[in-house]
mmCIF file of C-alpha atoms and ligand atoms in Angstrom:
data_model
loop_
_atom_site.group_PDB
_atom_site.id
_atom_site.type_symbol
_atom_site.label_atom_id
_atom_site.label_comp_id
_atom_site.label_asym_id
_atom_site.label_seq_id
_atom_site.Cartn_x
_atom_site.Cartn_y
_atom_site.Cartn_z
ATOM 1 C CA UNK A 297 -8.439 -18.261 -1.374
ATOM 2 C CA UNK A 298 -4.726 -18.803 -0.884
ATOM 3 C CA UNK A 299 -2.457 -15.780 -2.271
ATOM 4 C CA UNK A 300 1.577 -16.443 -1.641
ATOM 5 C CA UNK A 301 2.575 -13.938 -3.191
ATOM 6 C CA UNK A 302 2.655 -10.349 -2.717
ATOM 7 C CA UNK A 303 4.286 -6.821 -5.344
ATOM 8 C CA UNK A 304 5.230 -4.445 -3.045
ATOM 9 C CA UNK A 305 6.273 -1.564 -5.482
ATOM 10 C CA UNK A 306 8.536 0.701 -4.361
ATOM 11 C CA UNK A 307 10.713 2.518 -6.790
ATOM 12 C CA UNK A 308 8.743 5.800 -7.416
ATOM 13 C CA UNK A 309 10.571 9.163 -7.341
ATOM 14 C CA UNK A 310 8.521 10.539 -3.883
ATOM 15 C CA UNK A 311 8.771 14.155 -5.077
ATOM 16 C CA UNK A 312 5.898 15.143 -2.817
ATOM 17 C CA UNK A 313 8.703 14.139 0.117
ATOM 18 C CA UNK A 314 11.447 16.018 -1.222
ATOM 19 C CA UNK A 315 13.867 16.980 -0.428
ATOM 20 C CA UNK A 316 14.160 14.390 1.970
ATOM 21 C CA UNK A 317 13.749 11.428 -0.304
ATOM 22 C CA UNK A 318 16.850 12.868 -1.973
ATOM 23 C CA UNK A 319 18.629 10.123 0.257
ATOM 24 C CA UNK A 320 15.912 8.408 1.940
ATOM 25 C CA UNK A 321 13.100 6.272 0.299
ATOM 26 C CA UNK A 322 9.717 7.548 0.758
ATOM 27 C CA UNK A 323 8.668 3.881 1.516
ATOM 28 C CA UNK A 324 11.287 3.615 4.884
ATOM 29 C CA UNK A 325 10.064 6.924 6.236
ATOM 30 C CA UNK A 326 9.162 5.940 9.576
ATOM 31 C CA UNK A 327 5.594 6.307 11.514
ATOM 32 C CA UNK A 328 6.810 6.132 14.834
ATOM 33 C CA UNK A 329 9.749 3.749 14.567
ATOM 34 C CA UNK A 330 9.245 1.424 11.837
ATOM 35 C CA UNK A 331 9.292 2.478 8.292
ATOM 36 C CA UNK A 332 5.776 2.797 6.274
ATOM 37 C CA UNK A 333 6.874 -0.318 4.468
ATOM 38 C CA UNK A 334 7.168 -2.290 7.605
ATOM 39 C CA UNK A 335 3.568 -1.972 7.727
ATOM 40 C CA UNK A 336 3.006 -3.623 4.383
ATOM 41 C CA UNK A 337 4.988 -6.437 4.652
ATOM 42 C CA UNK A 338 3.205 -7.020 8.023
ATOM 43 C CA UNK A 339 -0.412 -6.754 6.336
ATOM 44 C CA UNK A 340 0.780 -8.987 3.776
ATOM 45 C CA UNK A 341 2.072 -11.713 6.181
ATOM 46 C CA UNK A 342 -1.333 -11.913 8.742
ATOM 47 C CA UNK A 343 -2.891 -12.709 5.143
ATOM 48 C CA UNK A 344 -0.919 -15.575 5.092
ATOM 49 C CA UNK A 345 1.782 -14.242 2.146
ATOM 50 C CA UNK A 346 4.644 -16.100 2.159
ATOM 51 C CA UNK A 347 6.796 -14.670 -0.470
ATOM 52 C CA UNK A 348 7.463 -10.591 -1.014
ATOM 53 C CA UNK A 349 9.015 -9.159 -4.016
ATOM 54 C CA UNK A 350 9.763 -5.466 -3.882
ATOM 55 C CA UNK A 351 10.150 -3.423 -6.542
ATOM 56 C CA UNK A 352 12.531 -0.845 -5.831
ATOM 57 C CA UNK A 353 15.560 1.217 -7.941
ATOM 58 C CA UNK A 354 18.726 1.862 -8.313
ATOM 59 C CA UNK A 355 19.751 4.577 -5.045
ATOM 60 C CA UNK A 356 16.883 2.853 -2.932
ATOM 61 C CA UNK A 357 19.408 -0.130 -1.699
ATOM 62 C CA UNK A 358 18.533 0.514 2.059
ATOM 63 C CA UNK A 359 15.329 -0.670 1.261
ATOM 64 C CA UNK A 360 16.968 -3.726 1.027
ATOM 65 C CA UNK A 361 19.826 -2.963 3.948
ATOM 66 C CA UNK A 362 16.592 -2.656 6.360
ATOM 67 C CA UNK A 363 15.855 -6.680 5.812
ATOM 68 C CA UNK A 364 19.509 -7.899 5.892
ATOM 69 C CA UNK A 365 20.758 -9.440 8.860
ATOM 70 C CA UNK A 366 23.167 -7.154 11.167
ATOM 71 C CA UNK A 367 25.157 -9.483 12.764
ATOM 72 C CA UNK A 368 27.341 -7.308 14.889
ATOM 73 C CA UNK A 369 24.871 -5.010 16.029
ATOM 74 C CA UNK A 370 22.690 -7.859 17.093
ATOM 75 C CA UNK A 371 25.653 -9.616 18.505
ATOM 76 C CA UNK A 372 25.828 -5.498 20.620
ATOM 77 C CA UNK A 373 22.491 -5.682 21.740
ATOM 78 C CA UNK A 374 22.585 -9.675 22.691
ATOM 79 C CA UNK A 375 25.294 -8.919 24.910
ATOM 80 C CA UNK A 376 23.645 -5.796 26.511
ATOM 81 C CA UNK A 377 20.830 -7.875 27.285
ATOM 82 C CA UNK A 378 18.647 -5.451 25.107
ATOM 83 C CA UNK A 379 16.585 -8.207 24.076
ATOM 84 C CA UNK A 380 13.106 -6.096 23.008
ATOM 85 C CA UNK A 381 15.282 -4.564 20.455
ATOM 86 C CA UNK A 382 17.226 -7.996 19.043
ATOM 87 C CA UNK A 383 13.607 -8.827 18.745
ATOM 88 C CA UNK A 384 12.774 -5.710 17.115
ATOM 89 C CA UNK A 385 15.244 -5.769 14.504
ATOM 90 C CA UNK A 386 15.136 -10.013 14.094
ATOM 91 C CA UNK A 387 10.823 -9.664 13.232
ATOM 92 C CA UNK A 388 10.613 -7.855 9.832
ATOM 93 C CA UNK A 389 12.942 -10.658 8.213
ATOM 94 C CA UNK A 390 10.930 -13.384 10.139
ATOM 95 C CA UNK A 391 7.677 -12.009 8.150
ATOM 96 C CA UNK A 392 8.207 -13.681 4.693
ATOM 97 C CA UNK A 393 10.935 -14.285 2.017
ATOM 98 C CA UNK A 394 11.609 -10.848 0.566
ATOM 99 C CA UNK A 395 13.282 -10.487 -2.772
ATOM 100 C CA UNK A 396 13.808 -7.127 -4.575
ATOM 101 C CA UNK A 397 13.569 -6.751 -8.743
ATOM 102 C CA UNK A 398 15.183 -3.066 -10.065
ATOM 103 C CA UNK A 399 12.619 -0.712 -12.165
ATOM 104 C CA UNK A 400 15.500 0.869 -14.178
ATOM 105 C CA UNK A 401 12.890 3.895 -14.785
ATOM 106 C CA UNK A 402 10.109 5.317 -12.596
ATOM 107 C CA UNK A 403 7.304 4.827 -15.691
ATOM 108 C CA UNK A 404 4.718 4.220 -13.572
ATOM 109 C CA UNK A 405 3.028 2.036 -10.877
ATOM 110 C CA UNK A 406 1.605 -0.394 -13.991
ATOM 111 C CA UNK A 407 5.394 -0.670 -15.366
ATOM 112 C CA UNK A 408 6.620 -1.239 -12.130
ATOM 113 C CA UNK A 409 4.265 -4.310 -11.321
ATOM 114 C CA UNK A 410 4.911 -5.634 -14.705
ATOM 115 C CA UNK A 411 8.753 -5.747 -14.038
ATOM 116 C CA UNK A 412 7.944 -8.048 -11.047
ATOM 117 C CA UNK A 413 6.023 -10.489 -13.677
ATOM 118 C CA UNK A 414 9.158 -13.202 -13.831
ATOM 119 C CA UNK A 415 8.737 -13.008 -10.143
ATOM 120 C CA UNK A 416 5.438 -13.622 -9.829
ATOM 121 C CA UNK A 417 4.854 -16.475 -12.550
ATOM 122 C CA UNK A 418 1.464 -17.586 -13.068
ATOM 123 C CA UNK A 419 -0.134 -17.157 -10.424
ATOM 124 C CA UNK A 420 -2.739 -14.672 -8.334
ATOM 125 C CA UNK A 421 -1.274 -12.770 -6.362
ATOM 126 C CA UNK A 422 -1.409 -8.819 -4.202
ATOM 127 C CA UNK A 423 -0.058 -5.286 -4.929
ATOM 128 C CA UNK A 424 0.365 -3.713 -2.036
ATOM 129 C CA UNK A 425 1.182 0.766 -2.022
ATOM 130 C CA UNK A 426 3.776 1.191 0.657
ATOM 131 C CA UNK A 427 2.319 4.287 1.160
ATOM 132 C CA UNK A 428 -0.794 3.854 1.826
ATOM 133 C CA UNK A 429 -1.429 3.127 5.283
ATOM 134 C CA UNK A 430 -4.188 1.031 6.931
ATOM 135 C CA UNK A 431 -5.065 0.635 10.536
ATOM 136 C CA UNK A 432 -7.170 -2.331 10.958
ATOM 137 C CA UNK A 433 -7.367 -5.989 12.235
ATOM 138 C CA UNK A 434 -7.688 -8.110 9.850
ATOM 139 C CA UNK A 435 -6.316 -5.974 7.740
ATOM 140 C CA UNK A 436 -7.670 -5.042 4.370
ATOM 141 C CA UNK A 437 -5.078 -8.241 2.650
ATOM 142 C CA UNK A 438 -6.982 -10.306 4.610
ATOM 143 C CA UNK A 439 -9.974 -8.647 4.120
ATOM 144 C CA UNK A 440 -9.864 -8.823 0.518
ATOM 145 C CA UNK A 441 -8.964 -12.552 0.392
ATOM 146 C CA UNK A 442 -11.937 -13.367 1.727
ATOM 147 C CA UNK A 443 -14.097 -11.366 -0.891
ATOM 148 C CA UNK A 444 -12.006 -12.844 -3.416
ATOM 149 C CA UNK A 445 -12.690 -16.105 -2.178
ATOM 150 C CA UNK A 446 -16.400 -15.752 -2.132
ATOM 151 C CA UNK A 447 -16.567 -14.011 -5.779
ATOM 152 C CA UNK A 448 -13.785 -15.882 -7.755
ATOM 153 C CA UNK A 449 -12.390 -12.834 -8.849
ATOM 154 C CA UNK A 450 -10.232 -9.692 -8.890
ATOM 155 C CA UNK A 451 -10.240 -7.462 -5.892
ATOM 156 C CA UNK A 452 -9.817 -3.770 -5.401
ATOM 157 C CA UNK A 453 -9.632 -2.072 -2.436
ATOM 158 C CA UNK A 454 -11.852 1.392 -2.926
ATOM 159 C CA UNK A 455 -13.382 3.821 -0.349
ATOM 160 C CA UNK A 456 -15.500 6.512 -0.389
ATOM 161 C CA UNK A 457 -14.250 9.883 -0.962
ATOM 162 C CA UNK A 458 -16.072 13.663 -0.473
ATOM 163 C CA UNK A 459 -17.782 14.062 -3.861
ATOM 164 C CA UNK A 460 -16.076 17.780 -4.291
ATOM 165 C CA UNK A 461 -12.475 15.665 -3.919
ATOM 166 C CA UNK A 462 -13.270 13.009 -6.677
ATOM 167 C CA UNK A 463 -11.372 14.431 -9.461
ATOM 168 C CA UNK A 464 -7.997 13.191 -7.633
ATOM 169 C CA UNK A 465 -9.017 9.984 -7.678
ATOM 170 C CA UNK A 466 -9.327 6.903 -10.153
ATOM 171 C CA UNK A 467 -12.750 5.980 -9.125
ATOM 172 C CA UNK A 468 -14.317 2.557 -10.208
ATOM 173 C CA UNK A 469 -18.303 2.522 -12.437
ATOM 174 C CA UNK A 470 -19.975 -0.628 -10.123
ATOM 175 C CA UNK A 471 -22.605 -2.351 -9.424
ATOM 176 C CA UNK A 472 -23.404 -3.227 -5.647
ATOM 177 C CA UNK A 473 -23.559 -7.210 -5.237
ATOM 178 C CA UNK A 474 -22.617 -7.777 -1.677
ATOM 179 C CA UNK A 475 -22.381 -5.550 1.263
ATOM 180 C CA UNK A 476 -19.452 -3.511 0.938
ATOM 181 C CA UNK A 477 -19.104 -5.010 -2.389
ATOM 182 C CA UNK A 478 -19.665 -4.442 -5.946
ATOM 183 C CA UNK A 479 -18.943 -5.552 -9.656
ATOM 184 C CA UNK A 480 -16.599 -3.388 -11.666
ATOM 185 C CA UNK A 481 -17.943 -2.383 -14.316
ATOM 186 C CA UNK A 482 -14.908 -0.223 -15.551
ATOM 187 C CA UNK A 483 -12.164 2.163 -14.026
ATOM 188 C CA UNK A 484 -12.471 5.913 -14.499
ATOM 189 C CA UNK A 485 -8.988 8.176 -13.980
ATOM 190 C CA UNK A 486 -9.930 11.745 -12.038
ATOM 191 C CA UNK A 487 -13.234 12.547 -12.992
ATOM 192 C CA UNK A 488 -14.820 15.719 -13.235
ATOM 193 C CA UNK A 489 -17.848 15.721 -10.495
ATOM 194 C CA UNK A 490 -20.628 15.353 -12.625
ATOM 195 C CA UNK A 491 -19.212 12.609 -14.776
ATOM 196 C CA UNK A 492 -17.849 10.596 -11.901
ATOM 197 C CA UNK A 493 -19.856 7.260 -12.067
ATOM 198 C CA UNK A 494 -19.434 7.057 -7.839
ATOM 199 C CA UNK A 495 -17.587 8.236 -5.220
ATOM 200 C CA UNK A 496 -15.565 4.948 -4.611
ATOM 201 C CA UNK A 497 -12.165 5.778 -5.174
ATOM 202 C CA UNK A 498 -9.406 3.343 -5.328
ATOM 203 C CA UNK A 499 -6.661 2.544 -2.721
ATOM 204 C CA UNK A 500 -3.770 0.741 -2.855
ATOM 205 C CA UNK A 501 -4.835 -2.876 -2.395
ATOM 206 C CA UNK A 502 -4.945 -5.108 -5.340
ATOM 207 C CA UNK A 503 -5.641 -9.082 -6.381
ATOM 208 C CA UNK A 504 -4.898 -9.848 -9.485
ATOM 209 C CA UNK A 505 -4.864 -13.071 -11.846
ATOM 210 C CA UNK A 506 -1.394 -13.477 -13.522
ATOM 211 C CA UNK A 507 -3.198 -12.528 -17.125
ATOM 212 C CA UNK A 508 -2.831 -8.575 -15.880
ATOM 213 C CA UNK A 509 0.811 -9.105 -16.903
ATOM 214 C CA UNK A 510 -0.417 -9.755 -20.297
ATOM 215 C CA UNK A 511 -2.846 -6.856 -19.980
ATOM 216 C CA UNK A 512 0.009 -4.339 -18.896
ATOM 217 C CA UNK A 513 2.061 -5.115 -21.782
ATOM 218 C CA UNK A 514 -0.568 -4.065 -24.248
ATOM 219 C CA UNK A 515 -0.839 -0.987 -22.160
ATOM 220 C CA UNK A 516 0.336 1.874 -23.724
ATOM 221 C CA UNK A 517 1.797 4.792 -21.261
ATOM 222 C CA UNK A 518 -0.366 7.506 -20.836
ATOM 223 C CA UNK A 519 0.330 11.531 -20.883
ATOM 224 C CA UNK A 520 3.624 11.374 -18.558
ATOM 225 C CA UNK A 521 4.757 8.230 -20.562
ATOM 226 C CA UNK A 522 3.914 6.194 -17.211
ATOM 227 C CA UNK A 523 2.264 2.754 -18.153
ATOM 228 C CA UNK A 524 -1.224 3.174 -15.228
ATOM 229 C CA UNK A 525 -2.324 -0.283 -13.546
ATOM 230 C CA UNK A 526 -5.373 1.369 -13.486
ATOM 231 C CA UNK A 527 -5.137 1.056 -17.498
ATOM 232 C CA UNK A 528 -3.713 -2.304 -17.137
ATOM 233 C CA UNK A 529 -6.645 -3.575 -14.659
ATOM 234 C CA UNK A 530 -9.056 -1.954 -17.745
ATOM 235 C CA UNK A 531 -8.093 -4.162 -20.204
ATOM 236 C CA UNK A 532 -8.206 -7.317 -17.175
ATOM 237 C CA UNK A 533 -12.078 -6.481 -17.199
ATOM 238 C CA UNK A 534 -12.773 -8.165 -20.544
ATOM 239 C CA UNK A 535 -11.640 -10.908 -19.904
ATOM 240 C CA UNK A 536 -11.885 -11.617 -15.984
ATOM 241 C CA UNK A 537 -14.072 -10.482 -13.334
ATOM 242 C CA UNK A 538 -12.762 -7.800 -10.487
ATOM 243 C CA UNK A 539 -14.743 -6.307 -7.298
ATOM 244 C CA UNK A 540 -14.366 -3.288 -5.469
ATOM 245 C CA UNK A 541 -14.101 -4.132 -1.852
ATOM 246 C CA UNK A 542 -14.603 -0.773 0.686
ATOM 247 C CA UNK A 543 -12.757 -2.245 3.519
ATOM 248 C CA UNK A 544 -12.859 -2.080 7.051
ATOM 249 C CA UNK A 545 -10.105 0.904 8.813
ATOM 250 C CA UNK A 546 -8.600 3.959 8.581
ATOM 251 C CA UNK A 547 -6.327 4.747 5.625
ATOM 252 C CA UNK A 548 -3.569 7.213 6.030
ATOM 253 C CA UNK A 549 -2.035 8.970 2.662
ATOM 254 C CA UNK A 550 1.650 7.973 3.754
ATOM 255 C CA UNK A 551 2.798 9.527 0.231
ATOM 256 C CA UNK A 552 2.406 13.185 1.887
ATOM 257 C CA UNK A 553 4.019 14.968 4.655
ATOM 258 C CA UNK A 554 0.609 15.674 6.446
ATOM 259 C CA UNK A 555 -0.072 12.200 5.719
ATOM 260 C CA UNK A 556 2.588 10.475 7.662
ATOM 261 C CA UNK A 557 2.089 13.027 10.497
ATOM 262 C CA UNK A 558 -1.492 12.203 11.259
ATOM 263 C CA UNK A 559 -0.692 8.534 10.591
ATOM 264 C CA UNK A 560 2.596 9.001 12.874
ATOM 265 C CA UNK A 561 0.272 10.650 15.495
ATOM 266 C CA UNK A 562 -2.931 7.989 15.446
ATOM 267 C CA UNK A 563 -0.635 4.970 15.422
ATOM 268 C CA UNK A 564 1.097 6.632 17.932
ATOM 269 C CA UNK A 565 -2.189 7.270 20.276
ATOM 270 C CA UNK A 566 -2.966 3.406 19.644
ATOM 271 C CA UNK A 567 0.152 2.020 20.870
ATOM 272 C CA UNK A 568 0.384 1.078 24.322
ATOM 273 C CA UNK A 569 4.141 2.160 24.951
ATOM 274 C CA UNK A 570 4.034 5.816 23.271
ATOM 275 C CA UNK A 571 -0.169 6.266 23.843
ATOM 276 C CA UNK A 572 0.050 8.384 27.038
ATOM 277 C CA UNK A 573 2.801 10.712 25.776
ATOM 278 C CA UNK A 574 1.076 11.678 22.694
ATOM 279 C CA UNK A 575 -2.332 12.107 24.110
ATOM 280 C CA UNK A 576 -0.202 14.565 26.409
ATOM 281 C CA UNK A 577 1.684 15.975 23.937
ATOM 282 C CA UNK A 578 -1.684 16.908 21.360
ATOM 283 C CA UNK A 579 -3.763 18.357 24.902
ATOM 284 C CA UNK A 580 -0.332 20.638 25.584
ATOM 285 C CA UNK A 581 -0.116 21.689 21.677
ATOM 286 C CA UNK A 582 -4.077 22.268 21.493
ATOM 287 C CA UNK A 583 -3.601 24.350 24.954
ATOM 288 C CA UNK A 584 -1.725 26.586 23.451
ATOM 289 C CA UNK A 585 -3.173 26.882 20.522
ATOM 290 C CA UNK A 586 -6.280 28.075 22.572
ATOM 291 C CA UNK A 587 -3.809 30.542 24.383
ATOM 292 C CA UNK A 588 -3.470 32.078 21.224
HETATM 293 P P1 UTP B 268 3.152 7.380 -6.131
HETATM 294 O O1 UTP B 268 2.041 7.571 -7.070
HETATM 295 O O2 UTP B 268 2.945 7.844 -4.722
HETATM 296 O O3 UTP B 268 4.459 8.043 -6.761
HETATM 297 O O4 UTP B 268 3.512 5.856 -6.136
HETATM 298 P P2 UTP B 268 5.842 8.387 -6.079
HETATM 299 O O5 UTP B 268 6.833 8.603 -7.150
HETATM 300 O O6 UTP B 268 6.215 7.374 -5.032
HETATM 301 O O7 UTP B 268 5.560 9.751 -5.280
HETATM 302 P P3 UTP B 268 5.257 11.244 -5.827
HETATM 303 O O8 UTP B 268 3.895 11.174 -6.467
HETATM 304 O O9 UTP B 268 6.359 11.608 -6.790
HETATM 305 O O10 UTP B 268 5.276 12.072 -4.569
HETATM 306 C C1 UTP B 268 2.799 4.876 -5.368
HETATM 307 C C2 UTP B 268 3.726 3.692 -5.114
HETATM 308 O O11 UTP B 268 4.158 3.142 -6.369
HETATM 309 C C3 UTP B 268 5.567 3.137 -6.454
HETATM 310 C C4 UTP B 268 6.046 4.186 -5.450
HETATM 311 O O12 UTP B 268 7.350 3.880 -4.975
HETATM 312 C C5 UTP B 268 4.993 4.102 -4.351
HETATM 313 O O13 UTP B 268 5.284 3.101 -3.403
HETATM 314 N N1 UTP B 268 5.984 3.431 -7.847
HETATM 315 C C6 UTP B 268 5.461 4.502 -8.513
HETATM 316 C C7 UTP B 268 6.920 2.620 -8.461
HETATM 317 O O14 UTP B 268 7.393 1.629 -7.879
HETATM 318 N N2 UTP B 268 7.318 2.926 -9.741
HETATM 319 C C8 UTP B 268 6.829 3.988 -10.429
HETATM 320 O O15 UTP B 268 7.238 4.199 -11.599
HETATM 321 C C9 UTP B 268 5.867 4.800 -9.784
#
């Protein structure tokens, strides 16, 4: 299955980053040196998706700066012969066409994918949560294509989560059909342990059919007055078939400060250029910690 398009939504408030996403989007905090979003857009390209649209808000315009062409500072590094970092700053624009549509109010993840509909069209295509991060090759884009492929349906990305945890989670009611994937059956938001129909909770990989735009504007906005995708993807079920994929990697919660850091420190470990440092760096800190 071909997907060319890809809903990278981007325009929430990130008040579990404040104060720093006063000024700076959550989604260009960095892990490493490339912003969480960076990682995204990459995913979304190895899968083969050619055309981005990012939701994002008014105040978040460096999310857009960070894909614009700099011509004098790449004209500076040309001419110092710094060519790794010409490269470095050329690559993320060389990914896919990216195109940005304004949320004019954070009411929720569902509204925000619904004000990318125009952009979409009528066609399948990915949401993809900036903030959650996912180490893995293929990644889980790719991943899910292929299950979407073999099924002819919906995708969700889910994993499995500690039962005493699952009431922070919207958790999917399934039936197992495939190896590491099953039929949704429905969606259930945070439930209490013993009601919780499994521990599969849901992650920020989606692949929808273009009828969830239809779906999401009969949604009506829950308790916070924020219109839920998982509500959207709810009323999808009746009329379309979706899966719940448990994908292959690591996910990082990129949406927390403890989040990025482990993420920041893992990718970190994994990268040939920084790997040795930080393997030195944790030993020193977990010396001294023992020294304590
Ligand atoms: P989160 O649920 O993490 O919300 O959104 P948030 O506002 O970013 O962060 P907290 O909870 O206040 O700390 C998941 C993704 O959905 C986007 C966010 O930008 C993030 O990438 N989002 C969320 C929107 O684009 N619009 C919204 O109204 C809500």
């Amino acid at each position: 299955m071909q997907v060319r398009k890809a809903v990278i939504p981007a325009a929430g408030l990130g008040t579990r980053f404040l104060p720093i996403t006063k000024a700076v989007p959550k989604e260009l905090l960095p892990i490493i040196d490339r912003p969480m979003l960076q990682y995204v857009v990459e995913e979304a390209a190895e899968a083969g998706v050619e055309e981005i649209i990012v939701v994002t808000s008014r105040g978040k315009e460096s999310i857009a700066s960070y894909f614009q062409p700099r011509p004098e500072l790449e004209d500076r590094l040309a001419g110092s012969g710094a060519s790794d970092l010409l490269e470095s700053i050329q690559y993320v624009s060389s990914l896919a066409h990216v195109s940005f549509v304004i949320q004019e109010e954070p009411l929720g993840l569902g509204h925000a994918v619904l004000t990318a509909s125009d952009a979409v069209g009528d066609e399948p295509f990915v949401v993809i949560l900036p903030d959650d991060v996912v180490d893995h090759r293929p990644g889980v884009i790719s991943q899910m294509l292929d299950v979407a492929s073999k099924f002819q349906g919906g995708v969700i990305a889910v994993e499995q989560v500690p039962w005493e945890t699952i009431h922070n989670y919207g958790v999917v009611d399934a039936e197992e059909r495939d190896t590491r994937t099953h039929f949704i059956k429905q969606l259930v938001e945070k439930p209490a342990r013993e009601d919780a129909p499994s521990n599969l909770s849901i992650v920020g990989r989606y692949i929808l059919p273009a009828e969830i735009f239809d779906c999401l504007e009969r949604t009506p906005p829950g308790a916070k007055g924020e219109i839920q995708l998982t509500d959207g993807i709810q009323l999808l079920l009746e009329q379309h078939d979706v899966y719940a994929y448990e994908f292959l990697g690591t996910r990082y919660d990129g949406g927390t400060p403890m989040g990025l850091l482990r993420a920041s420190l893992e990718f970190g470990m994994a990268r040939e250029d920084t790997g040795d440092e930080i393997r030195a760096l944790i030993r020193e800190l977990a010396n001294d910690l023992s020294d304590d």
